[in-house]
Short mmCIF file of C-alpha atoms in Angstrom, two decimals:
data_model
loop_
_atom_site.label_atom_id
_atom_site.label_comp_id
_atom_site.label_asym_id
_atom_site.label_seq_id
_atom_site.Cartn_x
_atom_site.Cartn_y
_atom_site.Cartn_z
CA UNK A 1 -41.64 -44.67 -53.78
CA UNK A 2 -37.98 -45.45 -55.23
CA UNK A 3 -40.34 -45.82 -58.99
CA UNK A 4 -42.02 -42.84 -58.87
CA UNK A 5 -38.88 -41.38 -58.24
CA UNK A 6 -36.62 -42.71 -60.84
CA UNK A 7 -39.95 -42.11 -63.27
CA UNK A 8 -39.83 -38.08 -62.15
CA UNK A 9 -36.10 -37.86 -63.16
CA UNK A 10 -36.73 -40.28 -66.62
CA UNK A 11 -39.12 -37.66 -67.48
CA UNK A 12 -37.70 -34.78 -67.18
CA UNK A 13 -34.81 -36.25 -69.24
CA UNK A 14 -37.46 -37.14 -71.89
CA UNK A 15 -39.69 -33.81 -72.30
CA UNK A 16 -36.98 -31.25 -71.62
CA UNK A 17 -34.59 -31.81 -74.61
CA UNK A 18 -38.43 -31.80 -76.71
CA UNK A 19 -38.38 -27.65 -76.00
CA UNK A 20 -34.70 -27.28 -77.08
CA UNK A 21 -36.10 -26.79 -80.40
CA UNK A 22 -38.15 -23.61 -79.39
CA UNK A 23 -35.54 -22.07 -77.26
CA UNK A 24 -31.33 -22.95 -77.69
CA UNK A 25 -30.19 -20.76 -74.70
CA UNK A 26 -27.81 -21.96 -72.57
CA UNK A 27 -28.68 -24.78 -70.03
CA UNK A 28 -29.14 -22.14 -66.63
CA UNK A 29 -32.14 -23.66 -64.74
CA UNK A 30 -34.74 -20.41 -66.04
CA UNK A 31 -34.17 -21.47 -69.73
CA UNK A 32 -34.49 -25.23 -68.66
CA UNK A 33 -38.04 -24.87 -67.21
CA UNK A 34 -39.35 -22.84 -70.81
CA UNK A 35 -37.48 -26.19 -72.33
CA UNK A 36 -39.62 -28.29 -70.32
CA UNK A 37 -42.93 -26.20 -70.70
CA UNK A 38 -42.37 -26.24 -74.63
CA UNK A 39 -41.44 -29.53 -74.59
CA UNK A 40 -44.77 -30.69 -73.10
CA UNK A 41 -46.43 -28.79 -75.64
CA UNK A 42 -44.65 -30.29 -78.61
CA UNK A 43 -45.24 -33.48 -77.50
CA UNK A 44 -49.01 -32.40 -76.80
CA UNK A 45 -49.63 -31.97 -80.36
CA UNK A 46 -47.60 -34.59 -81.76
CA UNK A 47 -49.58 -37.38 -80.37
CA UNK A 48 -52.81 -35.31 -81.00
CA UNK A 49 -51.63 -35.23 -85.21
CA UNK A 50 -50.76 -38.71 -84.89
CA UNK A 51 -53.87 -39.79 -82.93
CA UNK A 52 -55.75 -39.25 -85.99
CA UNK A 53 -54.15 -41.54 -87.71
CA UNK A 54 -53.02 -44.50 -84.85
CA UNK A 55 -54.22 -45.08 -81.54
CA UNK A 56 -51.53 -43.76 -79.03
CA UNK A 57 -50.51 -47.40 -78.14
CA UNK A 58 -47.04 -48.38 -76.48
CA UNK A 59 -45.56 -49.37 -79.55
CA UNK A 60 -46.25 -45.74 -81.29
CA UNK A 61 -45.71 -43.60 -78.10
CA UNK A 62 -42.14 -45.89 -77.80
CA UNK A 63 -41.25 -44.54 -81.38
CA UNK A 64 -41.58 -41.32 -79.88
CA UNK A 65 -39.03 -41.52 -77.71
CA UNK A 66 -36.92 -41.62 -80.68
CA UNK A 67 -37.12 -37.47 -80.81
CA UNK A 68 -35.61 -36.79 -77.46
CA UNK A 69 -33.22 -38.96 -77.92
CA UNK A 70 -31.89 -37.20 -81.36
CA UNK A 71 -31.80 -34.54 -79.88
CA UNK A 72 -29.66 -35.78 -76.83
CA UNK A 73 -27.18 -37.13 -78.46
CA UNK A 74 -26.62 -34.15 -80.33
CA UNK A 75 -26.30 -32.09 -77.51
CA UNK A 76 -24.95 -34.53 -74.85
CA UNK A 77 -22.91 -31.60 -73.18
CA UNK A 78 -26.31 -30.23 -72.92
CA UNK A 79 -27.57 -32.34 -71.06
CA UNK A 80 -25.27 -33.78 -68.73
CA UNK A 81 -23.98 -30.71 -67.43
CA UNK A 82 -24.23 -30.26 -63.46
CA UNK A 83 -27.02 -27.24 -64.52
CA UNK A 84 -29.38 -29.58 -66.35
CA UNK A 85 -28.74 -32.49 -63.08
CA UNK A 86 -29.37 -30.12 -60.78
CA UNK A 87 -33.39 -29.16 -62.87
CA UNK A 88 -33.64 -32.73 -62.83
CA UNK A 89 -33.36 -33.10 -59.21
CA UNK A 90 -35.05 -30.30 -57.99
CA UNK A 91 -38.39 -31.12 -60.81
CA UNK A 92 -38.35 -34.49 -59.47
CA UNK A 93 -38.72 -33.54 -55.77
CA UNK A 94 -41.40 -31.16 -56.32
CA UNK A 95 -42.90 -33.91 -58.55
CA UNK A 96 -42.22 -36.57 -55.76
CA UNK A 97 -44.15 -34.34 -53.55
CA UNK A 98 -47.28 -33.35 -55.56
CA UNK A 99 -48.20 -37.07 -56.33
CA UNK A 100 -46.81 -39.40 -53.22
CA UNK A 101 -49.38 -38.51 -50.71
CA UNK A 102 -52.51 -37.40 -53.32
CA UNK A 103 -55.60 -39.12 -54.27
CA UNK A 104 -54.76 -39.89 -57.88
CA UNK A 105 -57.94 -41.57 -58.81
CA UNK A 106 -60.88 -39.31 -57.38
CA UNK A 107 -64.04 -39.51 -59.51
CA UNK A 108 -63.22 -37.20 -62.29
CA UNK A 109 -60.35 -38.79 -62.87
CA UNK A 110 -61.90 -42.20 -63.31
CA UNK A 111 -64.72 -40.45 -65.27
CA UNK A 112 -63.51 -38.39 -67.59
CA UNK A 113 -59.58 -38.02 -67.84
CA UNK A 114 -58.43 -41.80 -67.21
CA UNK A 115 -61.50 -43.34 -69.06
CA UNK A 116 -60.32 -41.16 -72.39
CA UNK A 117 -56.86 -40.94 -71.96
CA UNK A 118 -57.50 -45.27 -71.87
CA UNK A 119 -59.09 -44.72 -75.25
CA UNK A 120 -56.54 -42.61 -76.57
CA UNK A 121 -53.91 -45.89 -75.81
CA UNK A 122 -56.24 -48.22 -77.82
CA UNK A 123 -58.14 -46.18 -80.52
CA UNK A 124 -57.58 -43.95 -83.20
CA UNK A 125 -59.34 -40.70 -82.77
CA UNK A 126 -62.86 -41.09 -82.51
CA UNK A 127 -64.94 -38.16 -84.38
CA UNK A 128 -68.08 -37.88 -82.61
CA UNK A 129 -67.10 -39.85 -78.87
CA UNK A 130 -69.28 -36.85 -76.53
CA UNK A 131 -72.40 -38.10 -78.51
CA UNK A 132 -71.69 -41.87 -76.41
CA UNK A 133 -71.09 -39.56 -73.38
CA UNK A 134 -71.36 -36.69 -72.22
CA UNK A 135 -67.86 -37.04 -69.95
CA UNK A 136 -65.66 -37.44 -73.06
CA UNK A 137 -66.46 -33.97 -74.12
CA UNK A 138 -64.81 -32.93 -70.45
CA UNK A 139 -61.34 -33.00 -71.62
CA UNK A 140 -58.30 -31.76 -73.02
CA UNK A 141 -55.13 -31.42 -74.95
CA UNK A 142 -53.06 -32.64 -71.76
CA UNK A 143 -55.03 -35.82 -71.80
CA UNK A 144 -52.72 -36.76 -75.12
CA UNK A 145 -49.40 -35.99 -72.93
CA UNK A 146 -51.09 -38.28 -70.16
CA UNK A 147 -51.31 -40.80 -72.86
CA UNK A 148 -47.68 -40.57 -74.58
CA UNK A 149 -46.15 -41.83 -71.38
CA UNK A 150 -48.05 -45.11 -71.97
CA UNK A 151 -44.64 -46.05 -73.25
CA UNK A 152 -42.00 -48.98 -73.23
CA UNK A 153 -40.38 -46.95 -70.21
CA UNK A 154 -43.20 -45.70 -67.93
CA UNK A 155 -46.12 -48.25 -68.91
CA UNK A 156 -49.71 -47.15 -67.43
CA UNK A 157 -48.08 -45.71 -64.43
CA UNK A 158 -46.47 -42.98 -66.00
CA UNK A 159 -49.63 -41.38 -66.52
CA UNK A 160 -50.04 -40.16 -63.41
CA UNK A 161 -47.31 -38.01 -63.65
CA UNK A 162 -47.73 -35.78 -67.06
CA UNK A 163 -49.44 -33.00 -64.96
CA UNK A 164 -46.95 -32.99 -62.12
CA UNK A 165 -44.25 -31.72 -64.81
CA UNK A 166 -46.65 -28.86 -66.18
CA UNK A 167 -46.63 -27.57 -62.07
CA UNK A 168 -43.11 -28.22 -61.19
CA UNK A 169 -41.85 -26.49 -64.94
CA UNK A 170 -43.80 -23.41 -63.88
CA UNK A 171 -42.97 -23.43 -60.19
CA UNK A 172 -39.13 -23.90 -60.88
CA UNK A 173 -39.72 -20.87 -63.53
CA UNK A 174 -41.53 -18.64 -61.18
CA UNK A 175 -38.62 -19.66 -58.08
CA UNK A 176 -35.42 -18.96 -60.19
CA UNK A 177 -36.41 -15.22 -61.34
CA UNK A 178 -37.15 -15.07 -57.43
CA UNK A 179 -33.66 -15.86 -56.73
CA UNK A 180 -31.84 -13.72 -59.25
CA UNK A 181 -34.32 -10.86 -58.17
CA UNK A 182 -33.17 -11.15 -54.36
CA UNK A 183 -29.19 -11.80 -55.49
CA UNK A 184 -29.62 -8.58 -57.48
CA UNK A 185 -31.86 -6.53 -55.40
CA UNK A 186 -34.37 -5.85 -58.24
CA UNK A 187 -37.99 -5.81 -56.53
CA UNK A 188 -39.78 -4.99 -59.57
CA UNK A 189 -43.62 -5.23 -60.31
CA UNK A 190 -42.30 -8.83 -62.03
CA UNK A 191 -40.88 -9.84 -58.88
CA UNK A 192 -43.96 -8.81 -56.89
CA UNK A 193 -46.37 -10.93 -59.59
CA UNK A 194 -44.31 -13.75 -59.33
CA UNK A 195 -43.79 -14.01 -55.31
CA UNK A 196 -48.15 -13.46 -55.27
CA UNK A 197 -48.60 -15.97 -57.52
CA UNK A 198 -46.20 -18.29 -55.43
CA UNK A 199 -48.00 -17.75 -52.44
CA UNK A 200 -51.35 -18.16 -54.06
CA UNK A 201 -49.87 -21.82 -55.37
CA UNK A 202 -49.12 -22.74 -52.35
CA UNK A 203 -52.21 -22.07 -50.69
CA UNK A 204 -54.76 -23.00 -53.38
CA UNK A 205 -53.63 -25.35 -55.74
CA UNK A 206 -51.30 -27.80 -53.22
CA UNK A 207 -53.37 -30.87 -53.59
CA UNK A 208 -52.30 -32.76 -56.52
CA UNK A 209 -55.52 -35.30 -56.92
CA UNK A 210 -57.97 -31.87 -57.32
CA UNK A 211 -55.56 -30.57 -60.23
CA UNK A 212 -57.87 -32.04 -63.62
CA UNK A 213 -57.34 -30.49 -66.46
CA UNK A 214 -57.71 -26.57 -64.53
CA UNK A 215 -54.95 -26.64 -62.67
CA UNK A 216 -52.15 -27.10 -65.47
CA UNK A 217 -54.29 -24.55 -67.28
CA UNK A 218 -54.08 -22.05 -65.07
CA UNK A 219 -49.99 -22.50 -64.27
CA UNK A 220 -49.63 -22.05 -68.01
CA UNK A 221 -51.92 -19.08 -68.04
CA UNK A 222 -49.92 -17.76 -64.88
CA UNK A 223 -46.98 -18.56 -66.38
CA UNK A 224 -47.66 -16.58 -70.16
CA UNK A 225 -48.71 -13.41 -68.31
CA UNK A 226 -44.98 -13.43 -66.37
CA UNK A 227 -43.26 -14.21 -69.84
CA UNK A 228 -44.97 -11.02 -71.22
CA UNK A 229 -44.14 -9.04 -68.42
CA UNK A 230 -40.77 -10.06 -68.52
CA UNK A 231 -40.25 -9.13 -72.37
CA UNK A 232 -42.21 -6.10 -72.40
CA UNK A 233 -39.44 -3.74 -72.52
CA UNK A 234 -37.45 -5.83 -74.37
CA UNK A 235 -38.99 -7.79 -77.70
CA UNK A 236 -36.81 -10.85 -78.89
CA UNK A 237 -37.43 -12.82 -81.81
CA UNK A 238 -39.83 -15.49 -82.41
CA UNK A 239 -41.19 -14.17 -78.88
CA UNK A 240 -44.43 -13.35 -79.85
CA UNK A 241 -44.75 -16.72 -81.97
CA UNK A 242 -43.50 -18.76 -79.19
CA UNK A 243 -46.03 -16.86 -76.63
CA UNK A 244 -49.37 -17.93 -79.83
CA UNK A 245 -48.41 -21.10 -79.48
CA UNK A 246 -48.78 -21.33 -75.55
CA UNK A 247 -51.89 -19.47 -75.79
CA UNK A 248 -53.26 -22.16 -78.19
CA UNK A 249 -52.04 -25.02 -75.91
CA UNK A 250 -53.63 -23.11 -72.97
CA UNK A 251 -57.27 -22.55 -74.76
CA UNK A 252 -56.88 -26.63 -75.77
CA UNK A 253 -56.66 -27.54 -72.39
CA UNK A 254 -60.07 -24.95 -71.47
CA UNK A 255 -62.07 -23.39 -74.28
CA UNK A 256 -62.84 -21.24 -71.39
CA UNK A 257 -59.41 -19.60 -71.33
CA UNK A 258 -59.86 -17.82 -75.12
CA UNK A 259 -58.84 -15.03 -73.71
CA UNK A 260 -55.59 -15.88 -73.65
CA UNK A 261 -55.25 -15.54 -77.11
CA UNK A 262 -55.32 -12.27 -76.85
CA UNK A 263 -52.15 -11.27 -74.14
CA UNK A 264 -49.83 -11.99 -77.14
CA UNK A 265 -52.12 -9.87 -79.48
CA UNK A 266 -51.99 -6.98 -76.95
CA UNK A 267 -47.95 -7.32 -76.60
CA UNK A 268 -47.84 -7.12 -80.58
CA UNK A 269 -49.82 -3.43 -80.09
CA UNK A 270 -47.03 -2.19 -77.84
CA UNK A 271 -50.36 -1.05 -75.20
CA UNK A 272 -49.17 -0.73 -71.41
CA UNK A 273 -49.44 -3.65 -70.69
CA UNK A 274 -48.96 -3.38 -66.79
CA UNK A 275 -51.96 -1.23 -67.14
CA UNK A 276 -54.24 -3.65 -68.73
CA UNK A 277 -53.52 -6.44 -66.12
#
């Protein structure tokens, strides 16, 4: 119990700073969770670029530890305020949570997600690898997160708990507009999205060892709808960029979800977009 612990707050301390480089806003817990979300996603693809080139072993998933750390040191006050302690603790308690009690290795895990992300660790990407099987085309983008944290810090075990931090960034998201919505009295139609979508979390998707590679899909999905929302009255820059790039990482993790390619698209048209949802 005390490792997964201490493995929740390591990680959290390893994938947020990743996201600083999409988003420099100050270090309140909102802008914290879109650090850790984008930092997942950086990650994502860097081991999928490198993959083609080295098997994600511990030796080349320890190098890239190297990037958070940069980026750390350069912002130390960053991250060791009492604002980036207190996202720490709270992500590792919801993270504690999903995985103490759940049935990590249920059958699809063992056949599809562990089995690949295990081949990930020890080959080079392999062109081809659903012809051998038909459960190796069952998988996605996240599986290369899974495998980074085959590093010098986590080992094996810290594979368990790359989709815990997709749910706990989005959850921590969706909780702190909550809170500033109730401290300023604002029940908006974003406030009203966000509390449903809470509520349908916690009744549907509460059992970690059922998650696969839908349920981090569908928090990201959840969670790109409620950034649009947010911004549609008032367009920053890079937004809509920022907003491509999750869709991407979101129809990587289910070809099924190309439709989310297009909620960006529709923001760039200026439609009403509370009417389309």
């Amino acid at each position: 119990m005390l490792e997964l612990i201490l493995f929740s707050f390591l990680s959290i301390f390893i994938i947020t700073p990743c996201g600083y480089i999409f988003n420099k806003n100050n270090n309140q817990i909102i802008n914290l969770s879109n650090h850790l979300i984008y930092g997942i996603i950086l990650i994502s693809f860097i081991t999928l670029v490198i993959n083609f080139f080295f098997p994600l072993n511990i030796i080349v998933n320890s190098c890239i530890l190297i990037l958070p750390l940069l980026i750390i040191l350069k912002n130390y006050k960053f991250y060791f305020s009492l604002n980036f302690l207190k996202f720490a603790i709270f992500n590792t308690i919801i993270i504690f949570l999903l995985v103490a009690k759940s049935n990590i290795y249920r059958p699809d895990a063992i056949l599809y997600h562990l089995s690949y992300t295990g081949i990930l660790n020890n080959e080079k990407i392999i062109f081809g690898l659903s012809n051998l099987h038909f459960r190796f085309a069952h998988i996605s983008i996240i599986q290369y997160f899974s495998a980074f944290f085959n590093n010098i810090i986590f080992e094996t075990k810290g594979i368990v708990i790359a989709i815990a931090l997709v749910s706990s960034a989005v959850i921590i998201n969706f909780l702190s507009h909550l809170l500033n919505y109730l401290k300023t009295k604002n029940y908006n139609f974003h406030f009203f999205f966000l509390l449903s979508l809470l509520i349908y979390i916690g009744y549907k998707m509460n059992r970690y060892g059922e998650f696969g590679n839908d349920a981090p899909t569908h928090f990201l999905f959840f969670f790109l709808i409620s950034e649009i929302l947010l911004h549609i009255n008032k367009e920053k820059e890079n937004f809509v960029a920022k907003n491509l790039i999750l869709a991407s990482f979101i129809v990587l993790n289910k070809i099924t979800m190309a439709f989310a390619l297009f909620l960006p698209i529709i923001f760039i048209s200026k439609k009403n977009i509370k009417k389309e949802f």
